[in-house]
GROMACS .gro file of C-alpha atoms in nm:
model
  352
    1MET     CA    1   2.396  16.345  16.475
    2SER     CA    2   2.444  16.581  16.181
    3THR     CA    3   2.630  16.444  15.875
    4THR     CA    4   2.670  16.777  15.691
    5THR     CA    5   3.013  16.817  15.540
    6PRO     CA    6   3.195  17.119  15.665
    7ALA     CA    7   3.232  17.403  15.415
    8TRP     CA    8   3.619  17.378  15.427
    9GLN     CA    9   3.603  17.010  15.366
   10ARG     CA   10   3.383  17.063  15.059
   11ALA     CA   11   3.622  17.326  14.930
   12VAL     CA   12   3.923  17.098  14.975
   13GLN     CA   13   3.742  16.820  14.784
   14HIS     CA   14   3.664  17.054  14.487
   15ARG     CA   15   3.859  16.952  14.184
   16LEU     CA   16   3.994  17.312  14.140
   17PHE     CA   17   4.116  17.351  14.501
   18TRP     CA   18   4.475  17.235  14.450
   19PRO     CA   19   4.521  17.411  14.120
   20ILE     CA   20   4.400  17.734  14.270
   21VAL     CA   21   4.638  17.683  14.561
   22ALA     CA   22   4.922  17.633  14.325
   23LEU     CA   23   4.831  17.942  14.136
   24VAL     CA   24   4.815  18.150  14.450
   25LEU     CA   25   5.153  18.021  14.571
   26LEU     CA   26   5.310  18.117  14.234
   27LEU     CA   27   5.161  18.458  14.245
   28ALA     CA   28   5.287  18.488  14.617
   29VAL     CA   29   5.643  18.402  14.515
   30ASN     CA   30   5.637  18.662  14.248
   31THR     CA   31   5.488  18.923  14.479
   32ILE     CA   32   5.758  18.849  14.738
   33ASN     CA   33   6.028  18.869  14.474
   34ARG     CA   34   5.889  19.186  14.318
   35PRO     CA   35   5.630  19.369  14.539
   36SER     CA   36   5.501  19.560  14.238
   37PHE     CA   37   5.406  19.234  14.065
   38LEU     CA   38   5.032  19.271  14.126
   39SER     CA   39   5.014  19.632  14.054
   40VAL     CA   40   4.845  19.746  13.726
   41ARG     CA   41   4.864  20.100  13.606
   42LEU     CA   42   4.691  20.299  13.344
   43GLN     CA   43   4.926  20.468  13.099
   44ASP     CA   44   4.836  20.653  12.773
   45GLY     CA   45   4.479  20.493  12.813
   46HIS     CA   46   4.626  20.141  12.825
   47LEU     CA   47   4.666  19.901  13.101
   48PHE     CA   48   5.018  19.803  13.189
   49GLY     CA   49   5.166  19.564  13.442
   50SER     CA   50   5.300  19.209  13.504
   51LEU     CA   51   4.955  19.071  13.541
   52VAL     CA   52   4.835  19.234  13.210
   53ASN     CA   53   5.150  19.095  13.042
   54LEU     CA   54   5.079  18.745  13.186
   55LEU     CA   55   4.716  18.755  13.053
   56LYS     CA   56   4.843  18.880  12.717
   57ASN     CA   57   5.113  18.616  12.675
   58GLY     CA   58   4.875  18.345  12.789
   59ALA     CA   59   4.603  18.419  12.542
   60PRO     CA   60   4.728  18.204  12.262
   61LEU     CA   61   4.781  17.916  12.502
   62LEU     CA   62   4.421  17.960  12.626
   63LEU     CA   63   4.284  17.940  12.286
   64VAL     CA   64   4.482  17.622  12.196
   65ALA     CA   65   4.397  17.473  12.541
   66LEU     CA   66   4.018  17.543  12.494
   67GLY     CA   67   4.023  17.337  12.171
   68MET     CA   68   4.230  17.072  12.330
   69THR     CA   69   3.983  17.044  12.619
   70LEU     CA   70   3.695  16.969  12.380
   71VAL     CA   71   3.902  16.707  12.185
   72ILE     CA   72   4.011  16.532  12.508
   73ALA     CA   73   3.661  16.532  12.617
   74THR     CA   74   3.578  16.309  12.320
   75ARG     CA   75   3.852  16.076  12.428
   76GLY     CA   76   4.090  16.220  12.168
   77ILE     CA   77   4.411  16.418  12.136
   78ASP     CA   78   4.551  16.666  11.887
   79LEU     CA   79   4.929  16.692  11.857
   80SER     CA   80   4.916  16.895  11.542
   81VAL     CA   81   4.809  17.226  11.704
   82GLY     CA   82   5.157  17.359  11.713
   83ALA     CA   83   5.212  17.299  11.348
   84VAL     CA   84   4.871  17.474  11.271
   85VAL     CA   85   5.001  17.775  11.470
   86ALA     CA   86   5.311  17.790  11.252
   87ILE     CA   87   5.105  17.753  10.924
   88SER     CA   88   4.854  18.002  11.020
   89GLY     CA   89   5.118  18.277  11.090
   90ALA     CA   90   5.300  18.181  10.783
   91VAL     CA   91   5.017  18.210  10.547
   92ALA     CA   92   4.893  18.548  10.687
   93LEU     CA   93   5.230  18.711  10.691
   94SER     CA   94   5.332  18.571  10.358
   95PHE     CA   95   5.008  18.710  10.197
   96ILE     CA   96   5.049  19.051  10.359
   97ALA     CA   97   5.426  19.061  10.253
   98SER     CA   98   5.324  18.983   9.894
   99SER     CA   99   5.059  19.252   9.894
  100PRO     CA  100   5.124  19.597   9.748
  101SER     CA  101   4.947  19.751  10.048
  102PRO     CA  102   5.050  19.569  10.370
  103ASP     CA  103   4.898  19.851  10.588
  104SER     CA  104   4.561  19.815  10.430
  105LEU     CA  105   4.291  19.685  10.669
  106THR     CA  106   4.141  19.495  10.372
  107THR     CA  107   4.457  19.318  10.309
  108VAL     CA  108   4.481  19.211  10.670
  109LEU     CA  109   4.133  19.094  10.690
  110VAL     CA  110   4.186  18.879  10.377
  111ALA     CA  111   4.502  18.739  10.518
  112VAL     CA  112   4.342  18.655  10.846
  113GLY     CA  113   4.047  18.491  10.669
  114ILE     CA  114   4.273  18.276  10.450
  115ALA     CA  115   4.474  18.162  10.755
  116LEU     CA  116   4.167  18.075  10.966
  117ALA     CA  117   4.002  17.895  10.668
  118LEU     CA  118   4.312  17.685  10.609
  119SER     CA  119   4.334  17.612  10.982
  120PHE     CA  120   3.980  17.496  10.986
  121VAL     CA  121   4.043  17.281  10.680
  122LEU     CA  122   4.339  17.115  10.858
  123GLY     CA  123   4.108  17.044  11.146
  124VAL     CA  124   3.851  16.896  10.926
  125TRP     CA  125   4.137  16.664  10.779
  126ASN     CA  126   4.230  16.558  11.136
  127GLY     CA  127   3.854  16.492  11.211
  128PHE     CA  128   3.819  16.294  10.896
  129LEU     CA  129   4.115  16.067  10.982
  130VAL     CA  130   3.984  16.008  11.324
  131SER     CA  131   3.608  15.988  11.286
  132VAL     CA  132   3.565  15.848  10.944
  133LEU     CA  133   3.864  15.634  10.896
  134GLY     CA  134   3.896  15.527  11.251
  135ILE     CA  135   4.269  15.606  11.296
  136GLN     CA  136   4.383  15.648  11.647
  137PRO     CA  137   4.381  16.020  11.726
  138ILE     CA  138   4.749  16.033  11.837
  139ILE     CA  139   4.855  15.881  11.507
  140ALA     CA  140   4.623  16.076  11.291
  141THR     CA  141   4.738  16.415  11.431
  142LEU     CA  142   5.094  16.308  11.443
  143VAL     CA  143   5.085  16.308  11.067
  144LEU     CA  144   5.004  16.680  11.052
  145MET     CA  145   5.240  16.754  11.353
  146THR     CA  146   5.525  16.595  11.156
  147ALA     CA  147   5.452  16.749  10.812
  148GLY     CA  148   5.292  17.083  10.923
  149ARG     CA  149   5.610  17.273  10.989
  150GLY     CA  150   5.749  17.145  10.658
  151VAL     CA  151   5.431  17.302  10.491
  152ALA     CA  152   5.499  17.631  10.681
  153MET     CA  153   5.863  17.619  10.562
  154LEU     CA  154   5.728  17.580  10.207
  155ILE     CA  155   5.503  17.881  10.249
  156THR     CA  156   5.765  18.101  10.375
  157GLY     CA  157   6.044  17.967  10.144
  158GLY     CA  158   6.248  17.848  10.430
  159GLN     CA  159   6.307  18.198  10.563
  160ILE     CA  160   6.167  18.404  10.853
  161THR     CA  161   5.895  18.630  10.703
  162THR     CA  162   5.867  18.969  10.849
  163VAL     CA  163   5.625  19.242  10.759
  164ASN     CA  164   5.545  19.602  10.875
  165SER     CA  165   5.154  19.623  10.907
  166ALA     CA  166   4.991  19.831  11.171
  167PRO     CA  167   4.647  19.663  11.143
  168TYR     CA  168   4.799  19.314  11.162
  169LYS     CA  169   5.014  19.415  11.455
  170ALA     CA  170   4.710  19.521  11.655
  171ILE     CA  171   4.613  19.153  11.685
  172GLY     CA  172   4.889  19.084  11.919
  173SER     CA  173   5.001  19.408  12.048
  174GLY     CA  174   4.700  19.641  12.013
  175PHE     CA  175   4.449  19.755  12.278
  176TRP     CA  176   4.071  19.786  12.290
  177PHE     CA  177   3.937  20.023  12.563
  178GLY     CA  178   4.275  19.989  12.739
  179VAL     CA  179   4.278  19.603  12.734
  180PRO     CA  180   4.505  19.403  12.504
  181VAL     CA  181   4.338  19.281  12.193
  182ALA     CA  182   4.464  18.937  12.246
  183VAL     CA  183   4.305  18.917  12.597
  184VAL     CA  184   3.975  19.042  12.454
  185LEU     CA  185   3.976  18.794  12.177
  186ALA     CA  186   4.062  18.506  12.408
  187GLY     CA  187   3.795  18.623  12.655
  188LEU     CA  188   3.537  18.630  12.387
  189VAL     CA  189   3.610  18.284  12.253
  190PHE     CA  190   3.620  18.149  12.618
  191ALA     CA  191   3.276  18.286  12.675
  192ALA     CA  192   3.146  18.165  12.354
  193VAL     CA  193   3.265  17.809  12.417
  194ALA     CA  194   3.134  17.824  12.775
  195LEU     CA  195   2.791  17.927  12.658
  196LEU     CA  196   2.762  17.669  12.376
  197THR     CA  197   2.890  17.379  12.606
  198ARG     CA  198   2.710  17.472  12.928
  199ARG     CA  199   2.391  17.638  12.805
  200THR     CA  200   2.315  17.402  12.526
  201ALA     CA  201   2.301  17.025  12.482
  202LEU     CA  202   2.639  17.040  12.313
  203GLY     CA  203   2.847  16.993  12.616
  204MET     CA  204   2.649  16.696  12.729
  205LEU     CA  205   2.679  16.534  12.384
  206ILE     CA  206   3.050  16.587  12.382
  207GLU     CA  207   3.075  16.427  12.722
  208SER     CA  208   2.856  16.129  12.626
  209VAL     CA  209   3.077  16.060  12.319
  210GLY     CA  210   3.376  16.070  12.538
  211ILE     CA  211   3.234  15.841  12.807
  212ASN     CA  212   3.089  15.578  12.564
  213PRO     CA  213   3.093  15.645  12.193
  214GLU     CA  214   2.909  15.325  12.114
  215ALA     CA  215   2.633  15.384  12.364
  216SER     CA  216   2.595  15.740  12.262
  217ARG     CA  217   2.561  15.635  11.899
  218LEU     CA  218   2.287  15.370  11.989
  219ALA     CA  219   2.116  15.655  12.168
  220GLY     CA  220   2.101  15.864  11.861
  221VAL     CA  221   2.396  16.087  11.918
  222LYS     CA  222   2.582  16.162  11.591
  223ALA     CA  223   2.911  16.083  11.748
  224ARG     CA  224   3.102  16.103  11.410
  225SER     CA  225   2.982  16.456  11.348
  226ILE     CA  226   3.078  16.571  11.704
  227ILE     CA  227   3.428  16.435  11.681
  228TRP     CA  228   3.470  16.586  11.342
  229THR     CA  229   3.357  16.918  11.476
  230VAL     CA  230   3.579  16.942  11.785
  231TYR     CA  231   3.886  16.866  11.582
  232ALA     CA  232   3.791  17.126  11.325
  233VAL     CA  233   3.725  17.386  11.606
  234CYS     CA  234   4.057  17.296  11.781
  235ALA     CA  235   4.251  17.373  11.469
  236LEU     CA  236   4.047  17.700  11.412
  237PHE     CA  237   4.152  17.809  11.764
  238ALA     CA  238   4.512  17.713  11.699
  239GLY     CA  239   4.497  17.913  11.385
  240LEU     CA  240   4.378  18.234  11.574
  241ALA     CA  241   4.662  18.164  11.829
  242GLY     CA  242   4.911  18.152  11.541
  243LEU     CA  243   4.786  18.492  11.417
  244MET     CA  244   4.838  18.631  11.781
  245ILE     CA  245   5.186  18.495  11.806
  246SER     CA  246   5.295  18.594  11.473
  247SER     CA  247   5.146  18.955  11.502
  248SER     CA  248   5.325  18.999  11.834
  249THR     CA  249   5.668  18.958  11.672
  250MET     CA  250   5.559  19.049  11.323
  251ALA     CA  251   5.738  18.752  11.195
  252ALA     CA  252   5.655  18.395  11.077
  253ASP     CA  253   5.906  18.147  11.207
  254ALA     CA  254   5.812  17.808  11.087
  255ASN     CA  255   6.055  17.630  11.311
  256ASN     CA  256   5.980  17.799  11.634
  257ALA     CA  257   5.634  17.949  11.624
  258GLY     CA  258   5.407  17.744  11.860
  259LEU     CA  259   5.680  17.500  11.935
  260PHE     CA  260   5.570  17.264  12.206
  261ILE     CA  261   5.237  17.465  12.266
  262GLU     CA  262   5.052  17.137  12.225
  263LEU     CA  263   5.227  16.995  12.526
  264ASP     CA  264   5.149  17.303  12.736
  265ALA     CA  265   4.791  17.280  12.629
  266ILE     CA  266   4.763  16.923  12.732
  267LEU     CA  267   4.920  17.002  13.066
  268ALA     CA  268   4.679  17.288  13.114
  269VAL     CA  269   4.385  17.062  13.050
  270VAL     CA  270   4.522  16.786  13.276
  271ILE     CA  271   4.598  17.043  13.558
  272GLY     CA  272   4.250  17.164  13.526
  273GLY     CA  273   4.098  16.834  13.612
  274THR     CA  274   3.980  16.709  13.270
  275SER     CA  275   4.058  16.331  13.229
  276LEU     CA  276   4.258  16.213  12.939
  277ALA     CA  277   4.017  15.917  12.937
  278GLY     CA  278   3.747  16.144  12.797
  279GLY     CA  279   3.404  16.235  12.933
  280LYS     CA  280   3.360  16.518  13.192
  281PHE     CA  281   3.559  16.839  13.114
  282SER     CA  282   3.620  17.164  13.289
  283LEU     CA  283   3.673  17.491  13.088
  284SER     CA  284   3.721  17.675  13.413
  285GLY     CA  285   3.976  17.423  13.507
  286THR     CA  286   4.147  17.461  13.178
  287LEU     CA  287   4.171  17.850  13.230
  288VAL     CA  288   4.326  17.790  13.577
  289GLY     CA  289   4.575  17.545  13.418
  290VAL     CA  290   4.675  17.797  13.157
  291LEU     CA  291   4.734  18.064  13.423
  292ILE     CA  292   4.942  17.820  13.638
  293ILE     CA  293   5.165  17.739  13.338
  294GLN     CA  294   5.196  18.095  13.219
  295THR     CA  295   5.269  18.223  13.573
  296LEU     CA  296   5.526  17.940  13.617
  297THR     CA  297   5.703  18.038  13.306
  298LEU     CA  298   5.705  18.407  13.420
  299THR     CA  299   5.825  18.310  13.756
  300VAL     CA  300   6.125  18.118  13.623
  301THR     CA  301   6.218  18.429  13.415
  302MET     CA  302   6.176  18.674  13.702
  303LEU     CA  303   6.380  18.465  13.931
  304GLY     CA  304   6.674  18.468  13.686
  305ILE     CA  305   6.666  18.093  13.622
  306SER     CA  306   6.758  17.982  13.278
  307PRO     CA  307   6.450  17.923  13.051
  308SER     CA  308   6.588  17.587  12.962
  309VAL     CA  309   6.504  17.464  13.307
  310THR     CA  310   6.136  17.574  13.282
  311PRO     CA  311   6.018  17.233  13.169
  312LEU     CA  312   6.155  17.075  13.492
  313PHE     CA  313   5.940  17.321  13.712
  314LYS     CA  314   5.648  17.255  13.496
  315ALA     CA  315   5.684  16.881  13.548
  316ILE     CA  316   5.718  16.927  13.934
  317VAL     CA  317   5.400  17.139  13.942
  318VAL     CA  318   5.209  16.907  13.721
  319ILE     CA  319   5.303  16.606  13.922
  320ALA     CA  320   5.213  16.770  14.261
  321VAL     CA  321   4.872  16.896  14.134
  322CYS     CA  322   4.787  16.564  13.961
  323LEU     CA  323   4.875  16.368  14.271
  324ALA     CA  324   4.662  16.597  14.487
  325GLN     CA  325   4.375  16.542  14.234
  326SER     CA  326   4.437  16.162  14.211
  327PRO     CA  327   4.124  15.955  14.319
  328LYS     CA  328   4.340  15.712  14.510
  329VAL     CA  329   4.499  15.995  14.708
  330ARG     CA  330   4.166  16.136  14.772
  331ASP     CA  331   4.027  15.802  14.891
  332LEU     CA  332   4.323  15.752  15.122
  333VAL     CA  333   4.254  16.095  15.274
  334ALA     CA  334   3.880  16.039  15.305
  335ALA     CA  335   3.951  15.688  15.468
  336ARG     CA  336   4.183  15.848  15.725
  337ARG     CA  337   3.925  16.105  15.808
  338ARG     CA  338   3.656  15.839  15.848
  339ARG     CA  339   3.891  15.649  16.086
  340ALA     CA  340   3.965  15.974  16.284
  341ALA     CA  341   3.600  16.070  16.318
  342PRO     CA  342   3.503  15.821  16.576
  343THR     CA  343   3.812  15.894  16.778
  344ALA     CA  344   3.718  16.256  16.789
  345ALA     CA  345   3.369  16.186  16.878
  346ALA     CA  346   3.472  15.954  17.169
  347ALA     CA  347   3.725  16.218  17.296
  348ALA     CA  348   3.425  16.469  17.289
  349GLU     CA  349   3.197  16.256  17.492
  350VAL     CA  350   3.467  16.180  17.761
  351SER     CA  351   3.533  16.550  17.797
  352ALA     CA  352   3.168  16.612  17.820
   0.00000   0.00000   0.00000
């Protein structure tokens, strides 16, 4: 008797099955509500459409979620990414605003470099607190989460800083070969992280640190360096996301830029199947999680529901997907199938 698992059963058991089902259902709801939702048109050499806007608006969240995935894989958490987003945008726009030539490409490149360098330093600080001083990640990053927006307020002088710079605006609103620059940048970062973590030993080392830091250290893995690195990279990605967000509005709002983006990033990682206990992580799952959250936000808006209710719908989707992915639920389903299998076999013999 063959014991080969049917293809449909293997598909249902895959960790991304239910997240993808949730994403397809959201897309279906939007398509029913607006039949042109899935259409993409080429206008003036640029791609336009709801799907393009969805990807463009989700690019900053994808960057933050990628960094968060690596941090969570090491059994950590970074609550400060929202503050880093605000600081990055504040530094870049303040530098451009104080420059005599805000439209200069050199000015913009220097502003971007300073913002990303500062973001990286903030990540190094978080990594130092966690890996060297041994402070719990949630406490270590809570320090910067609390103080970060105050730092951004000091940088902007407590005001919403606005500038008019075409090169800087291109980061969040420009196009490369018809595709939004933000989507291209997020795609390149995603590809780079995937190559580094899945085509080299880095991904395995990150997972080993998350599964058992002490055992990995005894095996010769430099756990401290890896933890330090992922926090620095996470903040760097958050800094790039801050540049995208501030360039989309051409304003640095220390109070609202990147507000609660850390929570959306954590939700995206969890929806994608990465365990908060550390160890195994899924970049493709994080991408699906980001698309679910961004599509859900867009769905609420398109249905005319108040944006203040969006967190409720996020909670419902997250609970549903997490329950479907729960090991206990899967074990119960598997046990029921095993009990049903002999009954089905006996019925087949009787009919034969």
